[in-house]
């Protein structure tokens, strides 16, 4: 609405997991029918896993999908239970250009990283090697000399002694920024991360427990915190960037407190109320998800600054606040 209700828009999700977030959004779109009635909405999912795309198809369309012809950029298409067309792609570049809102929720933290260590001889890359002492065991080693990655990915102004860089994340942000600059829209990134302050965050999880990243490769989820300062740099000024801000601030700005009150008033039984309060605590408590999860956005510059801001004489109507990133003021 703040963008002036474009007549067409694409909702693009990167790495949609099981399709739960898109499903929730489509449910809200249904409730916003009056706002979206004259709008041509389509959903575009960027998913490389055949298994997950099947799960998404069941969740979003009830399994009513068909493979696309070879000459089309999407590999599968269907219609959501609420009547909105959905397309699946293997790469962000396959998504057709056009006015789009991009979502990346726990997407960037799963992309591969390079690790670097500062030494007396300069930067060295952390590599994986076979341990000569222990059969079938992997170990970390430092590269004996500079590698192409050390030359390309360390920023000259870097002050940390240990750095993780995800070039693939940089490339994707460049693409998003270019698309938003050209066609309009916005991107919202939600992930574990920091603003260029953390060092060694690479870890493995197996059955929700920490797991040594080098033991039994392929059996655990590997993750590294997203360096939002690097994403900001990679947008190269093509778009404005907002954040990262902590999840508890973002949700507060989105009106989670009001939402909780309404849900509590409408819930009849104690068990539901307890579940709601427990979920709220999980999301908002700084010790839980409140502080470790962050939100970061890419927006066209004109969304934050009037294009003709030099002309101060006329009173310009103030730009609408950006949901989630500006404090929620209730009249």
PDB file of N, CA, C and O in Angstrom, residues 71-96:
ATOM      1  N   UNK A  71      10.860 -25.249 -22.662  1.00  0.00           N
ATOM      2  CA  UNK A  71      11.258 -23.899 -23.077  1.00  0.00           C
ATOM      3  C   UNK A  71      10.839 -22.816 -22.065  1.00  0.00           C
ATOM      4  O   UNK A  71      11.092 -21.635 -22.265  1.00  0.00           O
ATOM      5  N   UNK A  72      10.189 -23.216 -20.965  1.00  0.00           N
ATOM      6  CA  UNK A  72       9.798 -22.225 -19.957  1.00  0.00           C
ATOM      7  C   UNK A  72      10.820 -22.184 -18.834  1.00  0.00           C
ATOM      8  O   UNK A  72      11.455 -23.180 -18.512  1.00  0.00           O
ATOM      9  N   UNK A  73      10.967 -20.998 -18.224  1.00  0.00           N
ATOM     10  CA  UNK A  73      12.004 -20.873 -17.183  1.00  0.00           C
ATOM     11  C   UNK A  73      11.604 -21.581 -15.884  1.00  0.00           C
ATOM     12  O   UNK A  73      12.447 -22.021 -15.125  1.00  0.00           O
ATOM     13  N   UNK A  74      10.304 -21.728 -15.636  1.00  0.00           N
ATOM     14  CA  UNK A  74       9.858 -22.452 -14.436  1.00  0.00           C
ATOM     15  C   UNK A  74       9.886 -23.951 -14.726  1.00  0.00           C
ATOM     16  O   UNK A  74       9.625 -24.360 -15.853  1.00  0.00           O
ATOM     17  N   UNK A  75      10.210 -24.777 -13.703  1.00  0.00           N
ATOM     18  CA  UNK A  75      10.195 -26.224 -13.962  1.00  0.00           C
ATOM     19  C   UNK A  75       8.884 -26.871 -13.515  1.00  0.00           C
ATOM     20  O   UNK A  75       8.595 -28.015 -13.836  1.00  0.00           O
ATOM     21  N   UNK A  76       8.053 -26.096 -12.762  1.00  0.00           N
ATOM     22  CA  UNK A  76       6.778 -26.645 -12.301  1.00  0.00           C
ATOM     23  C   UNK A  76       5.831 -25.478 -12.061  1.00  0.00           C
ATOM     24  O   UNK A  76       6.271 -24.378 -11.746  1.00  0.00           O
ATOM     25  N   UNK A  77       4.530 -25.721 -12.233  1.00  0.00           N
ATOM     26  CA  UNK A  77       3.564 -24.653 -11.931  1.00  0.00           C
ATOM     27  C   UNK A  77       2.265 -25.246 -11.410  1.00  0.00           C
ATOM     28  O   UNK A  77       1.960 -26.421 -11.636  1.00  0.00           O
ATOM     29  N   UNK A  78       1.512 -24.398 -10.722  1.00  0.00           N
ATOM     30  CA  UNK A  78       0.237 -24.845 -10.162  1.00  0.00           C
ATOM     31  C   UNK A  78      -0.574 -23.642  -9.728  1.00  0.00           C
ATOM     32  O   UNK A  78      -0.185 -22.500  -9.978  1.00  0.00           O
ATOM     33  N   UNK A  79      -1.700 -23.923  -9.070  1.00  0.00           N
ATOM     34  CA  UNK A  79      -2.549 -22.826  -8.586  1.00  0.00           C
ATOM     35  C   UNK A  79      -2.790 -23.058  -7.103  1.00  0.00           C
ATOM     36  O   UNK A  79      -3.111 -24.179  -6.687  1.00  0.00           O
ATOM     37  N   UNK A  80      -2.621 -22.005  -6.308  1.00  0.00           N
ATOM     38  CA  UNK A  80      -2.788 -22.149  -4.864  1.00  0.00           C
ATOM     39  C   UNK A  80      -4.246 -22.438  -4.531  1.00  0.00           C
ATOM     40  O   UNK A  80      -5.138 -22.188  -5.347  1.00  0.00           O
ATOM     41  N   UNK A  81      -4.465 -22.933  -3.297  1.00  0.00           N
ATOM     42  CA  UNK A  81      -5.837 -23.236  -2.870  1.00  0.00           C
ATOM     43  C   UNK A  81      -6.687 -21.975  -2.901  1.00  0.00           C
ATOM     44  O   UNK A  81      -7.906 -22.053  -2.972  1.00  0.00           O
ATOM     45  N   UNK A  82      -6.029 -20.799  -2.861  1.00  0.00           N
ATOM     46  CA  UNK A  82      -6.788 -19.537  -2.892  1.00  0.00           C
ATOM     47  C   UNK A  82      -6.844 -18.953  -4.310  1.00  0.00           C
ATOM     48  O   UNK A  82      -7.269 -17.809  -4.486  1.00  0.00           O
ATOM     49  N   UNK A  83      -6.390 -19.734  -5.302  1.00  0.00           N
ATOM     50  CA  UNK A  83      -6.540 -19.310  -6.704  1.00  0.00           C
ATOM     51  C   UNK A  83      -5.419 -18.456  -7.279  1.00  0.00           C
ATOM     52  O   UNK A  83      -5.587 -17.837  -8.322  1.00  0.00           O
ATOM     53  N   UNK A  84      -4.266 -18.452  -6.612  1.00  0.00           N
ATOM     54  CA  UNK A  84      -3.147 -17.632  -7.107  1.00  0.00           C
ATOM     55  C   UNK A  84      -2.138 -18.530  -7.832  1.00  0.00           C
ATOM     56  O   UNK A  84      -1.777 -19.590  -7.316  1.00  0.00           O
ATOM     57  N   UNK A  85      -1.686 -18.134  -9.037  1.00  0.00           N
ATOM     58  CA  UNK A  85      -0.718 -18.976  -9.766  1.00  0.00           C
ATOM     59  C   UNK A  85       0.635 -19.050  -9.043  1.00  0.00           C
ATOM     60  O   UNK A  85       1.116 -18.042  -8.516  1.00  0.00           O
ATOM     61  N   UNK A  86       1.211 -20.257  -9.025  1.00  0.00           N
ATOM     62  CA  UNK A  86       2.511 -20.484  -8.370  1.00  0.00           C
ATOM     63  C   UNK A  86       3.463 -21.140  -9.363  1.00  0.00           C
ATOM     64  O   UNK A  86       3.072 -22.057 -10.098  1.00  0.00           O
ATOM     65  N   UNK A  87       4.698 -20.651  -9.381  1.00  0.00           N
ATOM     66  CA  UNK A  87       5.730 -21.191 -10.293  1.00  0.00           C
ATOM     67  C   UNK A  87       6.975 -21.550  -9.493  1.00  0.00           C
ATOM     68  O   UNK A  87       7.301 -20.873  -8.520  1.00  0.00           O
ATOM     69  N   UNK A  88       7.676 -22.603  -9.923  1.00  0.00           N
ATOM     70  CA  UNK A  88       8.913 -23.033  -9.263  1.00  0.00           C
ATOM     71  C   UNK A  88      10.116 -22.870 -10.199  1.00  0.00           C
ATOM     72  O   UNK A  88      10.028 -23.185 -11.387  1.00  0.00           O
ATOM     73  N   UNK A  89      11.240 -22.407  -9.650  1.00  0.00           N
ATOM     74  CA  UNK A  89      12.469 -22.183 -10.434  1.00  0.00           C
ATOM     75  C   UNK A  89      13.675 -22.705  -9.669  1.00  0.00           C
ATOM     76  O   UNK A  89      13.653 -22.782  -8.442  1.00  0.00           O
ATOM     77  N   UNK A  90      14.746 -22.974 -10.421  1.00  0.00           N
ATOM     78  CA  UNK A  90      15.980 -23.422  -9.759  1.00  0.00           C
ATOM     79  C   UNK A  90      16.896 -22.261  -9.408  1.00  0.00           C
ATOM     80  O   UNK A  90      17.798 -22.399  -8.609  1.00  0.00           O
ATOM     81  N   UNK A  91      16.692 -21.104 -10.053  1.00  0.00           N
ATOM     82  CA  UNK A  91      17.632 -19.993  -9.876  1.00  0.00           C
ATOM     83  C   UNK A  91      16.869 -18.676  -9.890  1.00  0.00           C
ATOM     84  O   UNK A  91      15.912 -18.533 -10.664  1.00  0.00           O
ATOM     85  N   UNK A  92      17.310 -17.741  -9.082  1.00  0.00           N
ATOM     86  CA  UNK A  92      16.675 -16.410  -9.029  1.00  0.00           C
ATOM     87  C   UNK A  92      16.638 -15.769 -10.422  1.00  0.00           C
ATOM     88  O   UNK A  92      15.704 -15.055 -10.768  1.00  0.00           O
ATOM     89  N   UNK A  93      17.653 -16.067 -11.247  1.00  0.00           N
ATOM     90  CA  UNK A  93      17.704 -15.451 -12.573  1.00  0.00           C
ATOM     91  C   UNK A  93      16.621 -15.958 -13.516  1.00  0.00           C
ATOM     92  O   UNK A  93      16.333 -15.339 -14.523  1.00  0.00           O
ATOM     93  N   UNK A  94      16.032 -17.108 -13.165  1.00  0.00           N
ATOM     94  CA  UNK A  94      14.950 -17.647 -14.000  1.00  0.00           C
ATOM     95  C   UNK A  94      13.613 -16.968 -13.718  1.00  0.00           C
ATOM     96  O   UNK A  94      12.674 -17.075 -14.513  1.00  0.00           O
ATOM     97  N   UNK A  95      13.494 -16.296 -12.562  1.00  0.00           N
ATOM     98  CA  UNK A  95      12.238 -15.620 -12.210  1.00  0.00           C
ATOM     99  C   UNK A  95      12.040 -14.441 -13.159  1.00  0.00           C
ATOM    100  O   UNK A  95      12.951 -13.638 -13.338  1.00  0.00           O
ATOM    101  N   UNK A  96      10.856 -14.328 -13.795  1.00  0.00           N
ATOM    102  CA  UNK A  96      10.669 -13.251 -14.768  1.00  0.00           C
ATOM    103  C   UNK A  96      10.855 -11.875 -14.125  1.00  0.00           C
ATOM    104  O   UNK A  96      10.553 -11.710 -12.942  1.00  0.00           O
TER     105      UNK A  96
END
